[in-house]
Short mmCIF file of C-alpha atoms in Angstrom, two decimals:
data_model
loop_
_atom_site.label_atom_id
_atom_site.label_comp_id
_atom_site.label_asym_id
_atom_site.label_seq_id
_atom_site.Cartn_x
_atom_site.Cartn_y
_atom_site.Cartn_z
CA MET Q 1 76.24 116.95 88.46
CA ALA Q 2 76.60 112.92 87.12
CA GLU Q 3 78.41 114.27 83.92
CA LYS Q 4 80.71 116.52 85.92
CA GLN Q 5 81.80 113.53 88.10
CA LYS Q 6 82.32 111.53 84.88
CA HIS Q 7 84.54 114.48 83.77
CA SER Q 8 86.35 114.29 87.06
CA LEU Q 9 87.08 110.38 86.87
CA VAL Q 10 87.99 110.80 82.97
CA LYS Q 11 90.36 113.66 84.15
CA SER Q 12 91.98 111.72 86.84
CA GLY Q 13 92.18 108.67 85.08
CA LEU Q 14 94.44 110.80 82.16
CA LYS Q 15 96.40 112.10 85.14
CA LEU Q 16 97.14 108.87 86.60
CA SER Q 17 98.05 107.24 83.04
CA PHE Q 18 100.74 110.02 82.85
CA VAL Q 19 102.31 109.68 86.03
CA THR Q 20 102.10 105.68 85.68
CA LEU Q 21 104.25 106.32 82.39
CA LEU Q 22 106.41 108.42 83.76
CA SER Q 23 106.89 106.00 86.88
CA ARG Q 24 108.10 103.49 84.17
CA ILE Q 25 110.16 105.64 82.42
CA LEU Q 26 112.05 106.36 85.42
CA GLY Q 27 112.00 102.89 86.53
CA LEU Q 28 113.98 102.15 83.22
CA VAL Q 29 116.50 105.03 83.73
CA ARG Q 30 117.04 103.41 87.45
CA GLU Q 31 117.99 100.44 85.28
CA MET Q 32 120.29 102.49 83.03
CA THR Q 33 121.99 104.15 86.33
CA LYS Q 34 122.35 100.26 87.67
CA ALA Q 35 123.68 99.48 84.46
CA ALA Q 36 125.98 102.08 84.33
CA PHE Q 37 127.55 101.28 87.83
CA LEU Q 38 127.26 97.98 88.31
CA GLY Q 39 126.90 95.95 84.68
CA THR Q 40 126.62 92.53 84.70
CA GLY Q 41 129.03 91.62 87.27
CA SER Q 42 128.65 89.75 90.88
CA TYR Q 43 127.60 93.31 92.59
CA ALA Q 44 124.64 93.64 90.12
CA ASP Q 45 123.56 90.22 91.07
CA ALA Q 46 124.21 90.83 94.78
CA PHE Q 47 121.99 93.91 94.69
CA GLY Q 48 119.56 92.51 92.33
CA ILE Q 49 118.77 89.32 95.06
CA ALA Q 50 118.88 91.88 97.94
CA PHE Q 51 116.61 93.87 96.31
CA GLN Q 52 114.06 91.10 95.28
CA LEU Q 53 113.24 89.86 99.13
CA PRO Q 54 111.85 92.81 100.53
CA ASN Q 55 110.19 93.12 97.13
CA LEU Q 56 108.86 90.04 97.58
CA PHE Q 57 107.00 90.41 101.03
CA ARG Q 58 105.30 93.94 99.43
CA ARG Q 59 103.86 92.43 96.31
CA LEU Q 60 102.54 89.22 98.80
CA PHE Q 61 100.93 91.33 101.34
CA ALA Q 62 101.03 95.08 101.19
CA GLU Q 63 99.88 95.77 97.43
CA ASN Q 64 97.90 92.33 97.60
CA SER Q 65 96.12 93.44 100.63
CA VAL Q 66 95.26 97.00 99.57
CA SER Q 67 93.67 96.33 96.56
CA VAL Q 68 91.89 93.04 97.33
CA ALA Q 69 90.90 93.71 100.91
CA PHE Q 70 91.65 97.32 102.68
CA ILE Q 71 89.82 99.36 99.65
CA PRO Q 72 86.56 97.82 99.56
CA THR Q 73 86.20 97.33 103.27
CA PHE Q 74 87.22 101.25 103.83
CA ARG Q 75 84.79 102.25 100.91
CA SER Q 76 82.09 100.15 102.81
CA TYR Q 77 83.28 102.09 105.86
CA ILE Q 78 82.79 105.37 103.91
CA GLU Q 79 79.27 104.34 102.41
CA ASP Q 80 77.78 103.63 105.93
CA ILE Q 81 78.74 107.31 107.93
CA LYS Q 82 75.36 108.81 109.28
CA ASN Q 83 76.36 110.35 112.00
CA ASP Q 84 79.93 111.05 114.22
CA ASP Q 85 79.94 107.15 115.91
CA ASP Q 86 79.79 105.97 112.54
CA LYS Q 87 82.87 108.14 111.76
CA LYS Q 88 84.55 107.33 115.04
CA ARG Q 89 84.12 103.49 114.34
CA THR Q 90 85.94 104.48 110.63
CA GLN Q 91 88.69 106.42 112.19
CA SER Q 92 89.13 103.23 114.37
CA PHE Q 93 89.49 101.07 111.84
CA VAL Q 94 92.18 102.96 109.71
CA SER Q 95 94.03 103.19 113.00
CA ALA Q 96 93.47 99.64 113.82
CA THR Q 97 94.94 98.36 109.70
CA LEU Q 98 97.67 101.04 110.29
CA THR Q 99 98.86 99.68 113.87
CA LEU Q 100 98.46 96.07 112.48
CA VAL Q 101 100.52 96.60 109.10
CA THR Q 102 102.92 98.19 111.07
CA PHE Q 103 103.34 95.61 113.89
CA LEU Q 104 103.53 92.43 111.40
CA THR Q 105 105.91 94.34 108.64
CA THR Q 106 108.29 95.27 111.41
CA ILE Q 107 108.29 91.34 112.75
CA VAL Q 108 108.91 90.26 109.15
CA VAL Q 109 111.70 92.82 109.00
CA LEU Q 110 113.53 91.71 112.14
CA LEU Q 111 113.42 88.19 111.00
CA GLY Q 112 114.45 88.94 107.66
CA ILE Q 113 117.67 90.77 108.78
CA ILE Q 114 118.32 88.28 111.10
CA PHE Q 115 118.12 85.30 108.57
CA THR Q 116 119.47 86.92 105.72
CA PRO Q 117 122.66 84.67 105.69
CA GLN Q 118 120.44 82.24 105.62
CA LEU Q 119 118.22 83.12 102.59
CA ILE Q 120 120.72 84.51 100.51
CA LYS Q 121 122.86 81.11 100.53
CA LEU Q 122 119.75 79.66 98.74
CA PHE Q 123 120.63 81.58 95.77
CA TYR Q 124 124.17 81.47 95.81
CA GLY Q 125 126.36 78.38 94.73
CA LYS Q 126 129.85 77.51 94.94
CA ALA Q 127 131.05 79.39 91.60
CA ASP Q 128 130.43 83.02 93.37
CA ALA Q 129 130.25 82.46 97.32
CA GLY Q 130 132.82 85.32 97.48
CA THR Q 131 130.11 88.00 97.00
CA VAL Q 132 128.08 86.42 99.62
CA PRO Q 133 128.42 88.61 102.44
CA GLU Q 134 128.12 91.81 100.13
CA ALA Q 135 124.68 90.48 99.32
CA VAL Q 136 124.00 89.82 102.96
CA LEU Q 137 124.79 93.37 103.87
CA LEU Q 138 123.09 94.66 101.00
CA THR Q 139 119.78 92.88 102.07
CA ARG Q 140 119.93 94.23 105.36
CA ILE Q 141 120.40 97.42 104.27
CA MET Q 142 117.40 97.38 102.09
CA PHE Q 143 114.62 95.35 104.29
CA PRO Q 144 113.39 97.77 106.05
CA TYR Q 145 112.12 98.85 102.79
CA LEU Q 146 109.10 96.74 103.44
CA ALA Q 147 107.93 98.03 106.41
CA VAL Q 148 108.24 101.63 104.61
CA VAL Q 149 106.50 100.67 101.57
CA SER Q 150 103.82 98.91 103.17
CA ILE Q 151 102.79 101.67 104.91
CA ALA Q 152 102.89 103.64 101.93
CA ALA Q 153 100.56 100.90 100.16
CA LEU Q 154 98.36 101.59 103.47
CA PHE Q 155 98.78 105.40 102.77
CA GLN Q 156 97.44 104.63 98.69
CA GLY Q 157 94.83 102.66 100.10
CA ILE Q 158 93.36 105.75 102.25
CA LEU Q 159 93.81 107.84 99.48
CA ASN Q 160 91.93 105.85 96.37
CA GLY Q 161 89.34 104.78 99.16
CA VAL Q 162 88.29 108.39 98.67
CA ASP Q 163 88.54 108.69 95.21
CA VAL Q 164 92.48 110.39 95.34
CA PHE Q 165 94.46 108.60 93.03
CA THR Q 166 97.27 111.47 91.27
CA PRO Q 167 99.45 111.26 94.40
CA SER Q 168 100.16 107.79 95.15
CA GLY Q 169 100.61 107.22 91.54
CA PHE Q 170 103.28 109.81 91.49
CA ALA Q 171 104.63 108.45 94.83
CA PRO Q 172 106.48 106.20 92.54
CA VAL Q 173 108.44 108.83 90.40
CA LEU Q 174 109.59 109.97 93.58
CA PHE Q 175 111.03 107.06 94.48
CA ASN Q 176 113.02 106.15 91.28
CA ALA Q 177 114.55 109.52 90.98
CA VAL Q 178 115.82 109.15 94.58
CA VAL Q 179 117.24 105.82 93.60
CA ILE Q 180 118.96 107.57 90.90
CA ALA Q 181 120.39 110.48 92.41
CA ALA Q 182 121.57 108.81 95.47
CA THR Q 183 123.46 106.34 93.15
CA TYR Q 184 125.51 109.22 91.22
CA ILE Q 185 125.96 111.02 94.47
CA LEU Q 186 126.97 108.02 97.11
CA ALA Q 187 128.71 106.18 94.71
CA PRO Q 188 131.77 107.83 94.87
CA HIS Q 189 132.17 108.07 98.92
CA MET Q 190 130.90 104.50 99.66
CA ALA Q 191 132.81 100.90 98.97
CA ASN Q 192 131.15 100.07 95.95
CA PRO Q 193 127.67 101.63 94.26
CA ALA Q 194 125.47 98.78 95.22
CA ARG Q 195 125.64 100.27 98.30
CA ALA Q 196 124.78 103.86 97.12
CA MET Q 197 121.77 101.98 95.29
CA ALA Q 198 120.88 100.25 98.66
CA VAL Q 199 120.66 103.75 100.21
CA GLY Q 200 118.89 105.08 97.64
CA VAL Q 201 116.10 102.48 97.77
CA ILE Q 202 115.52 103.31 101.83
CA ALA Q 203 115.50 107.00 101.19
CA GLY Q 204 113.19 106.70 98.31
CA GLY Q 205 110.67 104.71 100.13
CA CYS Q 206 111.12 107.23 103.09
CA VAL Q 207 109.93 109.95 100.70
CA GLN Q 208 107.46 107.66 98.67
CA THR Q 209 105.79 107.54 102.27
CA LEU Q 210 106.19 111.54 103.58
CA PHE Q 211 105.10 112.59 100.20
CA GLN Q 212 101.65 110.63 100.09
CA LEU Q 213 100.81 112.10 104.18
CA PRO Q 214 99.94 115.60 103.44
CA PHE Q 215 97.17 114.34 101.25
CA VAL Q 216 96.12 111.78 103.62
CA LEU Q 217 96.00 114.37 106.17
CA HIS Q 218 93.95 116.40 103.81
CA THR Q 219 91.27 113.53 103.88
CA GLU Q 220 90.86 114.36 107.67
CA TRP Q 221 91.67 111.26 108.56
CA ARG Q 222 93.76 110.76 111.62
CA ILE Q 223 97.43 108.83 111.10
CA SER Q 224 97.01 107.49 114.47
CA PHE Q 225 97.85 103.73 116.20
CA THR Q 226 95.99 102.07 118.65
CA SER Q 227 96.60 99.01 120.94
CA LEU Q 228 97.62 95.81 119.34
CA LYS Q 229 94.63 93.91 120.73
CA LYS Q 230 92.30 96.27 119.36
CA ALA Q 231 94.34 96.29 116.01
CA PHE Q 232 93.93 92.11 116.14
CA THR Q 233 90.14 92.62 116.76
CA ASN Q 234 88.59 95.35 115.64
CA GLN Q 235 85.66 93.86 113.09
CA GLY Q 236 87.47 95.76 109.72
CA THR Q 237 90.69 94.23 110.46
CA ILE Q 238 89.26 90.91 110.44
CA LYS Q 239 87.41 91.32 107.78
CA VAL Q 240 90.57 92.81 105.87
CA VAL Q 241 92.45 89.27 106.82
CA THR Q 242 89.71 87.22 105.93
CA LEU Q 243 89.47 88.99 102.24
CA VAL Q 244 93.45 88.65 101.90
CA LEU Q 245 93.92 85.03 103.12
CA PRO Q 246 92.29 83.21 99.92
CA THR Q 247 94.12 85.12 97.40
CA ILE Q 248 97.68 84.61 98.73
CA VAL Q 249 97.84 80.99 97.50
CA GLY Q 250 97.83 83.00 94.06
CA MET Q 251 100.21 85.23 94.51
CA ALA Q 252 102.91 83.12 96.71
CA ALA Q 253 102.44 81.04 93.61
CA TYR Q 254 103.56 83.78 91.45
CA GLN Q 255 106.73 85.03 94.00
CA VAL Q 256 107.91 81.68 94.62
CA ASN Q 257 107.73 81.15 90.61
CA ASP Q 258 109.98 84.32 90.53
CA ILE Q 259 112.36 83.31 93.55
CA VAL Q 260 112.90 79.79 91.94
CA SER Q 261 113.95 81.59 88.64
CA SER Q 262 116.10 83.59 90.56
CA MET Q 263 117.94 80.80 92.17
CA LEU Q 264 118.05 79.19 89.08
CA ALA Q 265 119.30 82.48 87.28
CA LYS Q 266 122.20 83.09 89.98
CA ARG Q 267 123.50 79.35 90.07
CA ALA Q 268 123.77 79.61 86.26
CA GLY Q 269 126.86 82.02 86.29
CA ILE Q 270 127.85 85.77 87.35
CA GLY Q 271 125.76 88.24 85.59
CA ILE Q 272 122.66 86.20 84.03
CA TYR Q 273 120.24 87.34 86.98
CA SER Q 274 121.46 90.88 86.30
CA SER Q 275 120.88 90.00 82.41
CA LEU Q 276 117.13 88.63 82.85
CA GLN Q 277 116.64 91.69 84.84
CA TYR Q 278 117.85 94.14 81.98
CA SER Q 279 115.91 92.33 79.58
CA LEU Q 280 112.53 92.14 81.55
CA ARG Q 281 112.65 96.02 82.66
CA LEU Q 282 112.57 96.70 78.94
CA GLN Q 283 109.93 94.13 78.29
CA GLU Q 284 108.13 95.60 81.25
CA LEU Q 285 108.04 99.44 79.58
CA ILE Q 286 106.62 98.05 76.44
CA LEU Q 287 103.65 96.21 78.30
CA GLY Q 288 103.30 99.16 80.08
CA ILE Q 289 102.35 101.34 77.26
CA PHE Q 290 99.68 99.41 76.03
CA ALA Q 291 98.69 96.37 77.33
CA VAL Q 292 98.28 97.23 80.84
CA SER Q 293 96.37 99.87 80.17
CA ILE Q 294 94.12 98.44 77.53
CA GLY Q 295 93.52 95.95 79.89
CA SER Q 296 92.55 98.64 82.41
CA VAL Q 297 90.13 100.28 80.21
CA ILE Q 298 88.38 97.38 78.76
CA LEU Q 299 87.59 96.16 82.46
CA PRO Q 300 84.70 98.54 83.79
CA ASP Q 301 83.04 98.24 80.18
CA MET Q 302 83.15 94.43 80.25
CA SER Q 303 81.61 94.63 83.71
CA GLY Q 304 78.83 96.55 82.58
CA PHE Q 305 78.14 94.69 79.61
CA ALA Q 306 78.26 91.51 82.05
CA ARG Q 307 75.97 93.12 84.64
CA LYS Q 308 73.58 94.12 81.53
CA LYS Q 309 73.82 90.61 80.00
CA GLN Q 310 74.67 91.98 76.83
CA TRP Q 311 76.91 88.91 76.04
CA GLU Q 312 76.93 90.18 72.13
CA ASP Q 313 78.42 93.52 73.47
CA PHE Q 314 80.88 91.76 75.45
CA THR Q 315 82.16 89.22 73.18
CA ALA Q 316 82.62 91.97 70.51
CA LEU Q 317 84.75 94.06 72.92
CA LEU Q 318 86.69 91.57 74.41
CA THR Q 319 87.50 90.49 70.54
CA ARG Q 320 88.51 93.94 69.40
CA ALA Q 321 90.88 94.29 72.49
CA MET Q 322 92.18 91.27 71.51
CA GLN Q 323 92.86 92.15 67.85
CA VAL Q 324 94.22 95.58 68.77
CA ILE Q 325 96.64 93.80 71.21
CA THR Q 326 97.94 91.60 68.68
CA LEU Q 327 98.36 94.73 66.00
CA ILE Q 328 100.93 96.21 68.57
CA SER Q 329 102.79 93.34 70.00
CA ILE Q 330 103.81 91.13 67.08
CA PRO Q 331 104.87 94.14 64.86
CA VAL Q 332 106.88 95.23 68.35
CA THR Q 333 108.06 91.67 68.63
CA PHE Q 334 109.59 91.33 64.71
CA TYR Q 335 111.20 94.84 65.06
CA SER Q 336 112.58 93.76 68.48
CA LEU Q 337 113.73 90.64 67.01
CA ILE Q 338 115.71 92.50 64.76
CA ASN Q 339 117.08 95.30 66.12
CA GLY Q 340 117.71 93.72 70.14
CA ARG Q 341 121.28 94.97 70.03
CA GLU Q 342 120.92 98.54 68.75
CA ILE Q 343 117.86 98.73 71.73
CA ILE Q 344 119.93 97.08 74.13
CA SER Q 345 123.08 99.50 73.32
CA LEU Q 346 121.16 102.20 73.22
CA VAL Q 347 119.48 102.33 76.84
CA TYR Q 348 121.99 100.53 78.57
CA LYS Q 349 125.63 100.34 77.18
CA SER Q 350 127.80 102.61 79.47
CA HIS Q 351 131.01 102.25 81.77
CA ASN Q 352 130.33 98.96 83.45
CA PHE Q 353 127.82 97.72 80.87
CA THR Q 354 130.32 96.01 78.72
CA GLU Q 355 129.98 94.74 74.74
CA GLU Q 356 129.75 91.01 76.70
CA SER Q 357 126.75 92.71 79.22
CA VAL Q 358 125.25 93.52 76.16
CA ASN Q 359 125.10 90.06 74.33
CA MET Q 360 124.61 88.28 77.70
CA THR Q 361 121.09 90.52 78.02
CA LEU Q 362 120.77 90.21 74.15
CA SER Q 363 120.61 86.41 74.38
CA VAL Q 364 117.87 86.23 76.64
CA PHE Q 365 115.75 89.82 75.25
CA ARG Q 366 115.27 87.91 72.11
CA PHE Q 367 113.47 84.56 73.73
CA HIS Q 368 111.64 87.15 76.25
CA MET Q 369 110.33 88.98 73.20
CA ALA Q 370 108.92 86.01 71.89
CA GLY Q 371 106.67 85.51 74.50
CA LEU Q 372 105.41 89.41 74.74
CA VAL Q 373 102.16 88.80 72.55
CA PHE Q 374 100.98 86.18 74.73
CA ILE Q 375 101.68 87.97 78.10
CA ALA Q 376 99.77 91.04 76.53
CA LEU Q 377 96.69 88.92 75.77
CA ASN Q 378 96.88 87.17 79.33
CA ARG Q 379 96.14 91.26 80.81
CA ILE Q 380 93.16 90.96 78.23
CA LEU Q 381 91.79 87.16 78.81
CA SER Q 382 92.29 87.61 82.46
CA PRO Q 383 89.86 90.87 83.07
CA ALA Q 384 87.22 88.66 80.72
CA TYR Q 385 87.01 86.61 83.90
CA TYR Q 386 87.38 89.05 86.61
CA ALA Q 387 84.54 91.45 84.68
CA GLN Q 388 82.06 88.31 85.22
CA SER Q 389 83.26 88.19 89.07
CA ASN Q 390 85.32 84.83 88.12
CA THR Q 391 88.86 84.80 89.89
CA THR Q 392 89.12 80.84 90.39
CA LEU Q 393 90.07 79.97 86.48
CA PRO Q 394 92.52 82.97 86.12
CA THR Q 395 94.17 82.03 89.64
CA ILE Q 396 94.28 78.34 88.34
CA ALA Q 397 95.92 79.66 85.23
CA GLY Q 398 98.43 81.07 87.18
CA LEU Q 399 99.08 77.78 89.21
CA VAL Q 400 99.72 76.04 85.77
CA ASN Q 401 101.90 78.96 84.16
CA PHE Q 402 104.08 78.47 87.49
CA ALA Q 403 104.56 74.80 87.12
CA VAL Q 404 105.16 75.00 83.14
CA ASN Q 405 107.70 77.79 84.10
CA ILE Q 406 109.92 75.82 87.29
CA ILE Q 407 109.91 72.48 85.42
CA LEU Q 408 110.79 74.01 81.97
CA ALA Q 409 113.50 76.51 83.71
CA ALA Q 410 114.68 73.47 85.56
CA ILE Q 411 115.19 71.61 82.25
CA LEU Q 412 116.29 74.36 80.24
CA VAL Q 413 118.79 76.49 82.40
CA HIS Q 414 121.71 73.50 81.61
CA PRO Q 415 121.74 73.42 78.09
CA MET Q 416 120.69 77.18 77.15
CA SER Q 417 121.98 79.36 80.49
CA GLY Q 418 119.95 82.34 80.75
CA SER Q 419 118.17 82.02 77.60
CA GLY Q 420 116.60 78.61 78.60
CA ILE Q 421 114.74 80.23 81.56
CA ALA Q 422 113.58 83.35 79.42
CA LEU Q 423 112.54 80.84 76.58
CA ALA Q 424 110.75 79.00 80.06
CA LEU Q 425 108.87 81.94 80.70
CA SER Q 426 107.50 82.70 77.40
CA ILE Q 427 106.63 79.40 76.76
CA ALA Q 428 104.74 79.30 79.97
CA SER Q 429 102.89 82.78 79.07
CA LEU Q 430 101.66 80.59 75.68
CA THR Q 431 100.13 77.80 78.13
CA ASN Q 432 98.47 80.50 80.26
CA THR Q 433 96.62 81.75 76.86
CA VAL Q 434 95.74 78.82 75.98
CA PHE Q 435 94.33 77.77 79.49
CA LEU Q 436 92.54 80.80 79.60
CA PHE Q 437 91.11 79.71 76.16
CA VAL Q 438 90.13 76.78 76.42
CA ALA Q 439 88.39 77.27 80.04
CA MET Q 440 86.32 80.57 78.14
CA PRO Q 441 83.54 78.21 77.54
CA ARG Q 442 82.44 78.14 81.29
CA LEU Q 443 82.32 82.14 81.17
CA HIS Q 444 78.53 83.03 80.71
CA SER Q 445 76.96 83.25 77.23
CA VAL Q 446 80.24 84.54 75.34
CA ASN Q 447 81.07 82.89 72.30
CA THR Q 448 84.23 81.03 72.55
CA LYS Q 449 84.28 79.90 68.92
CA LYS Q 450 83.86 82.89 67.40
CA ILE Q 451 86.33 84.89 69.73
CA ALA Q 452 89.20 82.06 68.98
CA ALA Q 453 88.53 82.20 65.08
CA ALA Q 454 88.73 85.81 64.64
CA PHE Q 455 91.57 86.32 66.62
CA ALA Q 456 93.29 83.13 65.01
CA VAL Q 457 92.89 84.72 61.82
CA TYR Q 458 93.92 88.66 62.47
CA ALA Q 459 96.51 87.14 64.62
CA LEU Q 460 97.97 84.82 61.31
CA LYS Q 461 97.04 87.99 59.14
CA ILE Q 462 99.26 90.64 61.43
CA THR Q 463 102.12 87.64 61.22
CA ALA Q 464 102.63 87.99 57.84
CA TYR Q 465 102.42 91.86 57.25
CA SER Q 466 104.97 92.13 59.95
CA ALA Q 467 107.29 89.65 58.26
CA ILE Q 468 106.71 91.24 55.05
CA ALA Q 469 107.73 94.48 56.98
CA SER Q 470 111.07 93.13 58.39
CA VAL Q 471 112.34 92.57 54.63
CA PRO Q 472 113.51 96.06 54.35
CA THR Q 473 114.44 96.69 57.82
CA TYR Q 474 116.83 93.98 57.94
CA PHE Q 475 118.27 94.46 54.84
CA ALA Q 476 118.90 98.52 55.68
CA ARG Q 477 120.12 97.65 59.38
CA PRO Q 478 123.63 96.77 58.29
CA TYR Q 479 124.15 100.03 56.05
CA ILE Q 480 122.61 102.04 58.69
CA ILE Q 481 124.53 100.77 61.62
CA ARG Q 482 127.91 101.52 59.85
CA MET Q 483 126.82 104.80 58.53
CA PHE Q 484 126.91 106.01 62.16
CA ALA Q 485 129.64 103.48 63.65
CA GLY Q 486 132.38 104.68 65.76
CA HIS Q 487 130.28 108.00 67.45
CA ASN Q 488 128.44 107.97 71.32
CA ARG Q 489 125.59 105.32 71.63
CA LEU Q 490 123.50 108.09 71.22
CA ILE Q 491 124.55 108.56 67.47
CA SER Q 492 126.05 105.32 66.56
CA ASP Q 493 122.92 103.45 68.17
CA GLY Q 494 120.22 105.90 68.59
CA LEU Q 495 120.30 107.02 64.90
CA PRO Q 496 120.04 103.03 63.65
CA VAL Q 497 117.03 102.40 65.97
CA LEU Q 498 115.24 105.85 64.94
CA LEU Q 499 115.88 105.26 61.36
CA THR Q 500 114.69 101.58 61.33
CA THR Q 501 111.95 102.53 62.83
CA ILE Q 502 110.67 104.97 60.51
CA ILE Q 503 111.47 102.03 57.68
CA PHE Q 504 109.46 99.24 59.91
CA GLY Q 505 106.85 101.78 60.59
CA ILE Q 506 105.78 102.85 57.13
CA THR Q 507 106.59 99.87 55.23
CA GLY Q 508 104.02 98.54 57.98
CA ALA Q 509 101.31 101.34 57.73
CA VAL Q 510 101.28 100.98 53.74
CA ILE Q 511 100.51 97.37 53.92
CA LEU Q 512 97.96 98.27 56.79
CA ALA Q 513 96.62 100.85 54.60
CA VAL Q 514 96.75 98.60 51.25
CA THR Q 515 94.72 96.19 52.60
CA HIS Q 516 92.36 98.63 54.49
CA ASP Q 517 92.89 96.84 57.68
CA PRO Q 518 89.92 97.20 59.79
CA ILE Q 519 91.23 97.83 63.35
CA ALA Q 520 94.48 99.95 62.07
CA GLN Q 521 91.67 102.23 60.45
CA THR Q 522 89.54 102.01 63.90
CA VAL Q 523 92.64 103.24 65.95
CA ALA Q 524 93.85 106.11 63.37
CA GLY Q 525 90.53 107.42 62.90
CA LYS Q 526 90.34 107.32 67.26
CA LEU Q 527 93.90 108.87 67.29
CA ALA Q 528 92.92 111.58 64.70
CA LYS Q 529 90.22 112.65 66.67
CA ARG Q 530 91.81 113.31 69.53
CA LEU Q 531 94.74 115.43 67.69
CA LYS Q 532 91.84 117.24 66.21
CA LYS Q 533 90.48 118.33 69.84
#
């Protein structure tokens, strides 16, 4: 029975990984659609700011509340069900939570719509004041997305609470698909494409919520409301609020970080904000493919080692995960710095995303990619703390990250424009990594010196290998670009990206094979076993 349950969980995990990757790919396609219709102009900035405001509250309350508070509380209710009264008590908790979420998000949406002009003016300077009315309209169109997606997050919490993961994982795929379709269908019939995308956001949010509803109803938990008095006095909702409040500080710092960076970018000039968003989307796709997956996979194992006090295994797993991340992220960084122009042109260059847009995005992309390895490492180091139930130090690291990022962004934005904001983020990520390393001795029985020494040696080695592998790629690139110039972007940019990737990959693989790199051999061995199955 246990083996069958384990197989089921693995199967569910694989399905979730697939739909998550599909969601990230469609998220990139959504950005490609935005690039084609809006480019890096004032409408792109207006849409980005307008969409960021409801998203800020969504991340702060909906996602945070569900993962940190609702799911654990809901699971405790389910595990305590022994009779009909317990089931009724659990149903009352679900209804009370739905009522509370709906009421509070509706209030925030109404206040947001009323005070939209004041919120938008925080982002706009005198240089682009003419677009403020459009940004206000777009924000008012999309603010109700907060209420809709908050209910979707609660539905996800109910499903995840009973170990159903795929529907909620697939819901963002539908959201992205609806936004993309709405933009293409509605753009010719509206004043500008930004409004079409805004309508797509609302429509996508509704589809995201309604898609999960049948699966929630299948769990036999009713979707119903109760009185506000019962919602605010229910013991379960009180516990949820109690659990959420301490995490708001760390989450708020992260969101304020985004807001202040966005304000600096928007005031730096037209297109700076949107170019940063396009660059970050590419970086997030790369991170999503490996860093997030590895971080999610190692957390349960590290938690198990911590519970059993198997500290040598804990240290070995953490070291190996950091080395795998290093093996991937450093070569990707080198390659992206060489071929960033072709990557950005291949993904985004179309219609309103001009050569000027490519140059603007490339200037920030290079500085974003310089911090890739540190952002990836942070996704590995934080689970090491969570595995030992230490959330304080990662929260402090996040606050330090926030302070460094804001101070440096404010200093660097004037001499370096958007590149300064991107550089500030990379330096802040480096600071976060250093902080987590320095604080590691506070973890129980973890051999910090051994981890740091193993990582430093391996990182230097992979950096040297990547530099050597970059040489043939760097010199072959101009000839390959000239060979395919003058065709559509799939050929003129796509083939150079493909061929330089092959050159870089083969060179790197040969270097790793000749030097008998143990990490590469382990990864290759595991891939070979999977292919044989």
